[in-house]
CSV table of C-alpha atoms in Angstrom, one decimal:
chain,number,residue,atom,x,y,z
B,21,MET,CA,83.5,87.0,101.9
B,22,GLU,CA,87.2,86.3,102.6
B,23,ASN,CA,88.2,88.1,99.7
B,24,VAL,CA,86.4,90.9,101.0
B,25,PHE,CA,88.5,91.8,103.4
B,26,LEU,CA,91.2,90.7,102.3
B,27,SER,CA,91.4,93.0,99.7
B,28,GLN,CA,89.9,95.8,102.4
B,29,HIS,CA,93.5,94.9,104.5
B,30,PHE,CA,96.1,95.2,101.3
B,31,ARG,CA,94.1,98.9,100.4
B,32,ARG,CA,94.4,99.9,104.2
B,33,ILE,CA,97.9,99.3,104.0
B,34,LEU,CA,98.2,101.2,100.7
B,35,LEU,CA,96.6,104.3,102.5
B,36,LEU,CA,98.6,103.5,105.6
B,37,LEU,CA,101.8,104.0,103.1
B,38,HIS,CA,100.3,107.0,101.8
B,39,ILE,CA,100.1,108.4,105.5
B,40,ILE,CA,103.6,107.0,106.3
B,41,ILE,CA,105.3,109.2,103.1
B,42,ALA,CA,103.7,112.6,104.8
B,43,VAL,CA,104.3,111.9,107.9
B,44,LYS,CA,107.9,111.3,107.0
B,45,PHE,CA,107.7,114.4,104.7
B,46,VAL,CA,106.5,116.9,107.5
B,47,THR,CA,108.4,115.5,109.7
B,48,GLY,CA,111.6,113.9,108.7
B,49,VAL,CA,111.8,110.6,111.2
B,50,GLY,CA,111.2,107.5,110.0
B,51,VAL,CA,108.2,105.7,110.5
B,52,GLY,CA,106.8,101.7,110.3
B,53,VAL,CA,103.4,99.9,110.1
B,54,GLY,CA,102.7,98.2,113.5
B,55,ILE,CA,102.0,94.5,113.6
B,56,GLY,CA,98.5,95.8,115.2
B,57,GLY,CA,97.7,97.4,111.9
B,58,GLY,CA,98.5,100.9,112.7
B,59,ILE,CA,101.0,103.4,111.8
B,60,TRP,CA,104.1,104.0,114.2
B,61,VAL,CA,106.1,106.9,114.1
B,62,GLY,CA,109.2,107.2,116.7
B,63,GLY,CA,108.4,106.8,120.4
B,64,GLY,CA,106.6,103.8,121.7
B,65,PRO,CA,106.8,102.0,125.0
B,66,ASN,CA,110.9,102.2,124.9
B,67,GLY,CA,110.7,105.8,124.1
B,68,GLY,CA,113.1,108.4,126.0
B,69,GLY,CA,113.3,111.7,126.5
B,70,SER,CA,112.8,114.1,129.1
B,71,PRO,CA,109.2,115.3,129.8
B,72,SER,CA,108.9,118.8,127.9
B,73,SER,CA,106.1,121.7,127.8
B,74,SER,CA,104.9,120.8,123.9
B,75,LEU,CA,103.4,117.8,125.4
B,76,THR,CA,101.0,119.6,128.4
B,77,GLN,CA,98.0,119.2,126.6
B,78,ALA,CA,98.2,115.3,125.6
B,79,TYR,CA,99.0,114.9,129.4
B,80,VAL,CA,95.8,117.1,130.2
B,81,ALA,CA,93.9,114.5,128.1
B,82,LEU,CA,95.2,111.3,128.3
B,83,GLN,CA,95.1,111.4,132.4
B,84,ALA,CA,91.4,112.6,132.0
B,85,TRP,CA,91.0,109.7,129.7
B,86,LYS,CA,92.5,107.5,131.9
B,87,SER,CA,90.0,108.3,134.9
B,88,ALA,CA,87.3,107.6,132.8
B,89,ILE,CA,88.7,103.7,132.5
B,90,LYS,CA,86.9,101.8,134.3
B,91,GLU,CA,88.6,98.3,133.5
B,92,ASP,CA,92.3,97.4,132.4
B,93,PRO,CA,92.5,93.7,132.4
B,94,SER,CA,96.2,94.3,130.6
B,95,LYS,CA,97.0,97.0,133.1
B,96,ILE,CA,98.4,98.9,130.0
B,97,LEU,CA,97.2,102.3,132.1
B,98,GLU,CA,99.7,101.2,135.0
B,99,THR,CA,102.3,102.8,132.4
B,100,TRP,CA,100.4,105.8,132.0
B,101,VAL,CA,102.4,108.0,134.8
B,102,GLY,CA,104.0,111.2,134.8
B,103,SER,CA,104.6,114.2,131.9
B,104,ASN,CA,106.5,112.6,129.2
B,105,VAL,CA,103.7,110.7,127.2
B,106,CYS,CA,105.8,109.7,124.5
B,107,VAL,CA,106.7,106.6,127.3
B,108,TYR,CA,103.3,105.5,127.7
B,109,LYS,CA,102.1,102.4,126.8
B,110,GLY,CA,100.5,102.7,122.9
B,111,VAL,CA,100.8,106.6,122.5
B,112,PHE,CA,103.2,106.8,119.8
B,113,CYS,CA,105.5,110.0,119.3
B,114,VAL,CA,107.2,112.2,116.6
B,115,GLN,CA,109.9,114.4,117.0
B,116,PRO,CA,109.6,117.3,114.6
B,117,GLU,CA,112.5,118.6,112.3
B,118,GLN,CA,113.2,122.7,112.7
B,119,GLY,CA,111.2,124.3,110.8
B,120,TYR,CA,108.4,121.8,110.6
B,121,GLY,CA,105.1,122.4,112.9
B,122,LEU,CA,104.2,125.3,114.8
B,123,ILE,CA,106.7,128.4,115.2
B,124,GLY,CA,108.8,127.5,117.7
B,125,GLN,CA,107.7,124.5,118.2
B,126,ASN,CA,109.9,121.6,118.4
B,127,ASP,CA,109.1,119.5,121.1
B,128,PRO,CA,107.6,115.9,120.7
B,129,VAL,CA,104.0,115.4,119.6
B,130,VAL,CA,101.7,112.6,120.6
B,131,ALA,CA,100.9,111.0,116.5
B,132,GLY,CA,99.1,107.6,116.9
B,133,ILE,CA,97.5,106.3,119.4
B,134,ASP,CA,97.0,101.9,119.7
B,135,LEU,CA,95.4,100.4,121.9
B,136,ASN,CA,93.4,97.8,119.2
B,137,ARG,CA,92.6,94.5,121.5
B,138,ALA,CA,93.3,96.1,125.0
B,139,ASN,CA,90.0,95.0,126.0
B,140,LEU,CA,89.7,98.5,128.0
B,141,LEU,CA,86.3,99.4,129.7
B,142,GLY,CA,85.2,103.1,129.8
B,143,THR,CA,84.0,105.9,127.9
B,144,LEU,CA,85.5,108.8,125.4
B,145,VAL,CA,86.3,111.9,127.1
B,146,ARG,CA,85.9,116.0,125.5
B,147,GLU,CA,89.7,116.4,126.8
B,148,LEU,CA,91.1,113.7,123.8
B,149,SER,CA,90.3,116.8,121.5
B,150,LEU,CA,93.8,118.8,122.5
B,151,LEU,CA,95.4,116.1,120.9
B,152,THR,CA,95.8,118.2,117.3
B,153,ASP,CA,98.2,116.4,116.3
B,154,LEU,CA,97.2,112.9,116.5
B,155,SER,CA,96.8,111.3,113.1
B,156,ILE,CA,96.2,107.3,114.1
B,157,LEU,CA,93.4,106.8,117.0
B,158,HIS,CA,92.5,102.3,116.8
B,159,LEU,CA,90.3,101.5,119.6
B,160,ASN,CA,89.2,98.3,118.0
B,161,SER,CA,88.5,95.3,119.7
B,162,ASN,CA,87.9,97.3,123.5
B,163,ARG,CA,84.5,98.0,125.7
B,164,PHE,CA,84.4,101.4,125.4
B,165,THR,CA,80.6,102.7,125.6
B,166,GLY,CA,78.4,105.7,125.2
B,167,SER,CA,78.9,108.1,122.5
B,168,VAL,CA,81.3,110.1,120.5
B,169,PRO,CA,82.2,113.2,121.9
B,170,GLU,CA,81.1,116.3,119.9
B,171,SER,CA,85.2,117.6,120.7
B,172,PHE,CA,86.5,115.3,117.9
B,173,ARG,CA,85.5,117.8,115.7
B,174,TYR,CA,89.2,119.0,116.7
B,175,LEU,CA,91.2,116.8,115.7
B,176,SER,CA,93.3,118.7,113.1
B,177,SER,CA,95.3,116.1,112.1
B,178,LEU,CA,93.0,113.1,112.4
B,179,THR,CA,93.6,111.1,109.4
B,180,GLU,CA,92.4,107.6,110.8
B,181,LEU,CA,89.3,106.5,112.9
B,182,ASP,CA,89.1,103.3,114.1
B,183,LEU,CA,86.4,102.8,116.4
B,184,SER,CA,85.7,99.1,115.4
B,185,ASN,CA,84.2,96.2,118.0
B,186,ASN,CA,82.9,98.2,120.7
B,187,GLN,CA,80.4,99.0,122.3
B,188,PHE,CA,79.2,102.5,121.3
B,189,SER,CA,75.6,103.1,120.9
B,190,GLY,CA,73.6,106.4,119.8
B,191,GLN,CA,73.5,108.5,116.5
B,192,PHE,CA,75.6,108.7,114.2
B,193,PRO,CA,78.7,110.2,115.6
B,194,ILE,CA,78.1,113.2,113.6
B,195,SER,CA,81.4,114.7,115.2
B,196,THR,CA,83.7,112.6,112.9
B,197,LEU,CA,82.3,114.5,110.2
B,198,TYR,CA,84.2,117.9,111.0
B,199,ILE,CA,87.5,116.3,111.1
B,200,PRO,CA,88.9,117.7,108.5
B,201,ASN,CA,91.6,115.4,107.4
B,202,LEU,CA,90.0,111.7,108.0
B,203,LEU,CA,90.3,109.4,105.5
B,204,TYR,CA,89.1,106.4,107.1
B,205,LEU,CA,86.2,105.8,109.4
B,206,ASP,CA,85.7,102.7,111.0
B,207,LEU,CA,82.4,102.1,113.1
B,208,ARG,CA,82.0,98.3,112.2
B,209,PHE,CA,80.2,95.9,115.1
B,210,ASN,CA,78.5,98.3,117.6
B,211,ALA,CA,75.3,99.7,117.9
B,212,PHE,CA,74.4,102.5,116.4
B,213,SER,CA,71.2,103.4,115.4
B,214,GLY,CA,69.4,105.5,113.8
B,215,PRO,CA,69.9,107.3,109.8
B,216,ILE,CA,73.3,108.1,108.4
B,217,PRO,CA,73.8,111.7,107.4
B,218,ASP,CA,73.9,112.3,103.7
B,219,ASP,CA,77.1,114.5,104.1
B,220,ILE,CA,79.0,111.0,104.5
B,221,PHE,CA,78.9,110.8,101.2
B,222,ASN,CA,80.4,114.2,100.4
B,223,LYS,CA,83.5,113.6,102.6
B,224,ASN,CA,87.0,113.2,101.4
B,225,LEU,CA,86.5,109.5,102.7
B,226,ASP,CA,88.3,106.2,101.0
B,227,ALA,CA,87.3,104.0,102.9
B,228,ILE,CA,83.1,103.9,105.4
B,229,LEU,CA,82.6,100.8,107.5
B,230,LEU,CA,79.7,101.2,109.3
B,231,ASN,CA,78.3,97.6,109.4
B,232,ASN,CA,77.4,95.4,111.4
B,233,ASN,CA,75.4,98.0,113.3
B,234,GLN,CA,71.2,99.1,114.0
B,235,PHE,CA,71.9,101.8,111.6
B,236,SER,CA,68.3,102.4,109.9
B,237,GLY,CA,66.1,104.2,107.3
B,238,GLU,CA,67.2,104.8,103.3
B,239,ILE,CA,70.3,105.1,102.3
B,240,PRO,CA,71.3,108.7,101.6
B,241,SER,CA,70.4,109.8,97.7
B,242,ASN,CA,73.8,111.1,97.2
B,243,LEU,CA,75.9,107.9,98.1
B,244,GLY,CA,76.8,108.3,94.9
B,245,ASN,CA,79.1,111.7,95.2
B,246,SER,CA,81.4,109.6,97.4
B,247,PRO,CA,85.0,108.9,96.7
B,248,SER,CA,85.7,106.2,98.7
B,249,SER,CA,87.4,103.1,97.5
B,250,VAL,CA,85.3,100.9,100.4
B,251,ILE,CA,81.7,101.2,101.3
B,252,ASN,CA,80.1,98.7,103.1
B,253,LEU,CA,76.9,98.6,105.2
B,254,ALA,CA,76.1,95.9,106.0
B,255,ASN,CA,74.1,93.8,108.3
B,256,ASN,CA,71.9,96.5,109.1
B,257,ARG,CA,68.2,97.7,109.0
B,258,PHE,CA,68.5,100.3,106.3
B,259,THR,CA,65.2,100.3,103.7
B,260,GLY,CA,63.7,101.7,100.4
B,261,SER,CA,66.2,100.7,97.2
B,262,ILE,CA,69.3,101.9,96.3
B,263,PRO,CA,70.3,105.0,95.5
B,264,PHE,CA,70.4,105.6,91.4
B,265,SER,CA,73.1,107.6,92.2
B,266,LEU,CA,75.3,104.7,92.6
B,267,GLY,CA,75.7,104.3,88.8
B,268,TYR,CA,77.7,107.6,89.3
B,269,MET,CA,80.1,107.2,91.4
B,270,GLY,CA,84.4,108.3,90.8
B,271,PRO,CA,86.6,105.2,89.6
B,272,ARG,CA,88.1,104.5,92.5
B,273,LEU,CA,85.2,102.3,93.6
B,274,LYS,CA,86.6,98.8,94.8
B,275,GLU,CA,84.5,97.0,97.1
B,276,ILE,CA,80.7,98.2,98.1
B,277,LEU,CA,78.5,96.0,100.4
B,278,PHE,CA,74.7,96.2,101.1
B,279,ILE,CA,74.2,92.4,102.9
B,280,ASN,CA,71.4,91.7,105.2
B,281,ASN,CA,69.7,95.0,105.2
B,282,GLN,CA,65.7,95.5,103.9
B,283,LEU,CA,66.1,96.9,100.6
B,284,THR,CA,63.7,96.0,97.8
B,285,GLY,CA,63.3,97.8,94.3
B,286,CYS,CA,65.5,96.8,91.1
B,287,ILE,CA,69.4,96.9,91.1
B,288,PRO,CA,70.3,100.1,89.4
B,289,GLN,CA,71.2,100.3,85.8
B,290,GLY,CA,73.5,102.5,86.2
B,291,ILE,CA,75.7,99.6,88.4
B,292,GLY,CA,77.3,98.9,85.1
B,293,LEU,CA,79.3,102.0,85.4
B,294,TRP,CA,81.9,101.1,87.9
B,295,GLN,CA,84.5,99.2,85.5
B,296,ASN,CA,87.0,99.0,88.3
B,297,LEU,CA,84.8,97.1,91.0
B,298,GLN,CA,85.5,93.8,92.4
B,299,VAL,CA,83.2,93.2,95.4
B,300,LEU,CA,79.6,94.2,94.6
B,301,ASP,CA,77.4,92.2,97.5
B,302,VAL,CA,73.6,92.9,97.6
B,303,SER,CA,72.4,89.4,99.4
B,304,PHE,CA,70.0,88.6,101.8
B,305,ASN,CA,67.4,91.6,100.5
B,306,SER,CA,64.2,92.3,99.2
B,307,LEU,CA,65.6,93.4,95.8
B,308,MET,CA,63.3,92.3,92.6
B,309,GLY,CA,62.9,92.3,89.0
B,310,ARG,CA,65.6,91.3,86.0
B,311,LEU,CA,69.0,92.0,86.6
B,312,PRO,CA,70.5,94.7,84.4
B,313,ASP,CA,72.6,93.3,81.2
B,314,THR,CA,74.9,96.2,82.0
B,315,ILE,CA,76.3,93.8,84.8
B,316,SER,CA,78.6,92.6,81.7
B,317,CYS,CA,80.3,95.8,81.5
B,318,LEU,CA,81.9,95.2,85.3
B,319,SER,CA,85.3,94.7,83.2
B,320,GLY,CA,87.1,94.2,87.1
B,321,ILE,CA,84.7,92.3,88.8
B,322,GLU,CA,85.7,89.2,90.6
B,323,VAL,CA,83.3,88.3,93.6
B,324,LEU,CA,79.3,89.0,92.9
B,325,ASN,CA,76.5,88.1,95.4
B,326,LEU,CA,73.2,88.4,94.1
B,327,GLY,CA,71.6,86.0,96.4
B,328,HIS,CA,68.7,85.7,98.9
B,329,ASN,CA,66.7,88.2,96.8
B,330,LYS,CA,63.5,88.1,94.7
B,331,LEU,CA,65.6,88.6,91.8
B,332,SER,CA,63.9,86.9,88.3
B,333,GLY,CA,64.3,86.2,84.5
B,334,GLU,CA,66.9,84.6,82.9
B,335,VAL,CA,71.1,85.1,84.4
B,336,PRO,CA,72.4,86.8,81.3
B,337,GLU,CA,75.2,85.7,78.9
B,338,LEU,CA,77.0,88.3,79.1
B,339,ILE,CA,77.9,88.5,83.0
B,340,CYS,CA,78.7,85.0,83.5
B,341,GLY,CA,81.4,85.8,80.2
B,342,LEU,CA,83.3,88.5,83.0
B,343,SER,CA,87.1,87.2,82.2
B,344,ARG,CA,87.9,88.4,86.1
B,345,LEU,CA,84.5,86.5,87.8
B,346,MET,CA,85.6,84.4,90.5
B,347,SER,CA,82.6,83.7,92.3
B,348,LEU,CA,79.1,84.4,91.3
B,349,SER,CA,75.9,83.6,93.3
B,350,VAL,CA,72.7,83.6,92.5
B,351,ALA,CA,71.0,81.4,95.0
B,352,TYR,CA,67.5,81.2,96.4
B,353,ASN,CA,66.1,84.0,93.7
B,354,PHE,CA,63.4,82.3,91.3
B,355,PHE,CA,65.6,83.3,88.2
B,356,SER,CA,64.2,80.9,85.8
B,357,GLY,CA,67.0,79.9,83.4
B,358,PHE,CA,71.0,80.8,82.5
B,359,SER,CA,72.8,80.6,79.6
B,360,GLU,CA,75.4,77.9,78.4
B,361,GLU,CA,78.2,80.5,79.2
B,362,CYS,CA,77.5,80.3,83.1
B,363,SER,CA,77.8,76.2,82.9
B,364,LYS,CA,81.4,76.9,81.9
B,365,LEU,CA,82.0,79.1,85.0
B,366,SER,CA,82.9,75.7,86.7
B,367,ILE,CA,85.3,74.8,84.6
B,368,ARG,CA,87.1,78.4,84.2
B,369,ASN,CA,87.0,77.4,88.6
B,370,ALA,CA,84.8,80.1,89.4
B,371,GLY,CA,82.4,79.5,91.9
B,372,PHE,CA,78.6,79.5,91.2
B,373,ASP,CA,75.9,78.9,93.0
B,374,ILE,CA,72.3,78.9,91.2
B,375,SER,CA,70.8,76.6,94.0
B,376,LEU,CA,66.8,77.3,94.9
B,377,ASN,CA,65.9,79.3,91.8
B,378,CYS,CA,63.0,78.2,89.4
B,379,ILE,CA,65.2,76.4,86.9
B,380,ALA,CA,63.3,73.3,85.2
B,381,GLY,CA,65.2,70.2,84.7
B,382,MET,CA,68.1,71.7,87.3
B,383,GLY,CA,68.2,69.9,91.1
B,384,MET,CA,68.4,71.4,94.3
B,385,GLN,CA,65.4,74.2,92.7
B,386,ARG,CA,62.1,75.5,94.5
B,387,PRO,CA,59.2,73.3,95.0
B,388,GLN,CA,57.1,74.3,91.7
B,389,PRO,CA,54.2,75.7,93.9
B,390,GLU,CA,56.7,78.4,94.8
B,391,CYS,CA,57.8,79.3,91.4
B,392,SER,CA,53.9,79.6,90.1
B,393,VAL,CA,53.6,83.6,91.5
B,394,ILE,CA,57.0,85.5,90.6
B,395,PRO,CA,57.7,88.1,93.0
B,396,GLY,CA,57.6,91.9,92.1
B,397,GLY,CA,56.8,90.1,88.5
B,398,GLY,CA,55.1,93.5,87.5
B,399,ILE,CA,57.9,96.2,88.5
B,400,ASN,CA,59.1,98.6,86.3
B,401,CYS,CA,62.8,98.4,85.8
B,402,LEU,CA,64.5,100.9,83.7
B,403,ARG,CA,66.5,98.2,81.4
B,404,MET,CA,69.3,98.9,78.4
B,405,PRO,CA,69.7,96.2,76.3
B,406,VAL,CA,72.9,95.6,75.5
B,407,THR,CA,73.3,93.9,72.3
B,408,ALA,CA,76.4,95.3,71.8
B,409,LYS,CA,78.9,95.1,74.8
B,410,PRO,CA,81.8,97.3,73.7
B,411,ILE,CA,79.3,100.1,72.2
B,412,VAL,CA,77.2,99.9,75.1
B,413,CYS,CA,79.4,99.9,77.7
B,414,GLY,CA,81.8,102.8,76.0
B,415,MET,CA,78.3,104.7,76.1
B,416,LEU,CA,78.0,104.4,80.1
B,417,PHE,CA,81.4,105.3,80.4
B,418,ASP,CA,81.2,108.2,78.1
B,419,LEU,CA,77.9,109.0,80.6
B,420,GLN,CA,79.8,108.4,83.8
B,421,LYS,CA,82.4,111.5,82.4
B,422,THR,CA,80.0,113.4,80.9
B,423,VAL,CA,76.9,113.6,84.4
B,424,SER,CA,80.4,113.8,86.6
B,425,ASN,CA,81.6,116.6,85.1
B,426,ARG,CA,78.4,118.5,85.4
B,427,ILE,CA,77.7,117.4,89.6
B,428,PRO,CA,79.6,120.6,91.3
B,429,SER,CA,81.9,119.7,94.2
B,430,SER,CA,80.8,119.3,97.5
B,431,SER,CA,82.1,121.7,100.5
B,432,PRO,CA,82.5,120.0,104.1
B,433,PRO,CA,79.7,120.2,106.5
C-alpha cells in the first residue's frame, strides 16, 4: 500500500498550497511548506519583534497548555518563556497587512503550530480555543492522552488538524465537526472508540483519516454525501455493509480504504460511478457474492485490492482490462475462474494475485473441501451485467449526475 500513502502525501501538499495562497492573499506575507509537513508563515524559532497586546490571548493559551505537558524530552518548551509567543519553538506567526483582519488589528497572530514528533506527554487544554487565528495544528507522533476539548469548536480559522499517532481515547471528538473551516482531519493511530457520527460525511472535508482506532458500529449510510478526496477507515471494528450511497460520491474521490474491518454483504453496484477513483481497498473483511461488472467503469483505478474476503464467481474480463490498473489482488477468496485478459496483467507489469481461491488447474489454491461450499452462495446482490461497457458506464455517470442534482446540500452540524 505504499502508493496509497505516497499519493495521499502529494494531494496533501496540493491542499497545503491552496491554504498558502489563501494565507498570502489575506496577510500579504510569504509562506512556505515545512519539512515536517506543515505550512510555516513568518515567525518561527528565530522570529523577532517585541511582545504586543495582540498576542495576549495566545500567551494565555500556550502557557496553560505548557502547564498540562508533563514530559518534554526534547526540551522544546524551554523556549516557551515570555510574552512574545512568536519566538516559541514550534509556534509560527504572521504579520497582517494594514486593512486586513480585525479593525485596528495589525499585530502578529499565531497562524501555525507544529509539534510533530516532539514526543510530548500531556493533554490538550480548553484555553487553546483562544487561538482563533490558528490555521494549522500538527501534533503527530506525541504522547497526548485524554480527549479533544469541546472548546475546539471555536477554532474558527483552523483548516488542518493532525492528532495522529498519539494516545487519545474516548468517543469520536464531536467538537472537530463544529470547526467551520476545517478541511483536513487526521485522527489516525489513536484509541478512539464507539460509532462515528453521520455529520462527518456532511462536512466539507477534503481528507478524513480515521484508520487504526477502535471505532465500531455501522458506517453511516450518508457516506456518499462526503466531498472528500481521501477517506481511510481501515483497521477499525466497523460492521454491517458498505453503504449503498457510496456510489453517489462526488468526482473528487481518489482513495477509499476499508481494510481490516468486519464488513459483510456485497460490494455495491454503484462502485462503477467512481470514474476518478485511483485506490480501492476492501481487503480483510467478510464481503460475499460476485463482483459487480460495473467495476470495469473505474477508468482511473490503479490499485484494486479485494483480497481476504469471501467473494466468489469469476473475475470479470473487463476488470482486468482497465488500462491504468497497476495492482489487482483477489487472493484468499472463493473465485472459480478468471479470463484470459487477467493473465495478461503480468505482461503489462501489473501485479496480479489470484492465490488461495478455487480455480481448477491453478497452483496455490484452496484445498478442494474448502471449495465445496461457497460462503454466501445464496446471497442476492443487485447486479447490472455490462455487455457494452461504454454504453453502460455512460448510463451510470448520467445516473450519478441526476441523483446528485436531487440531493439537497447538507448544512453544517
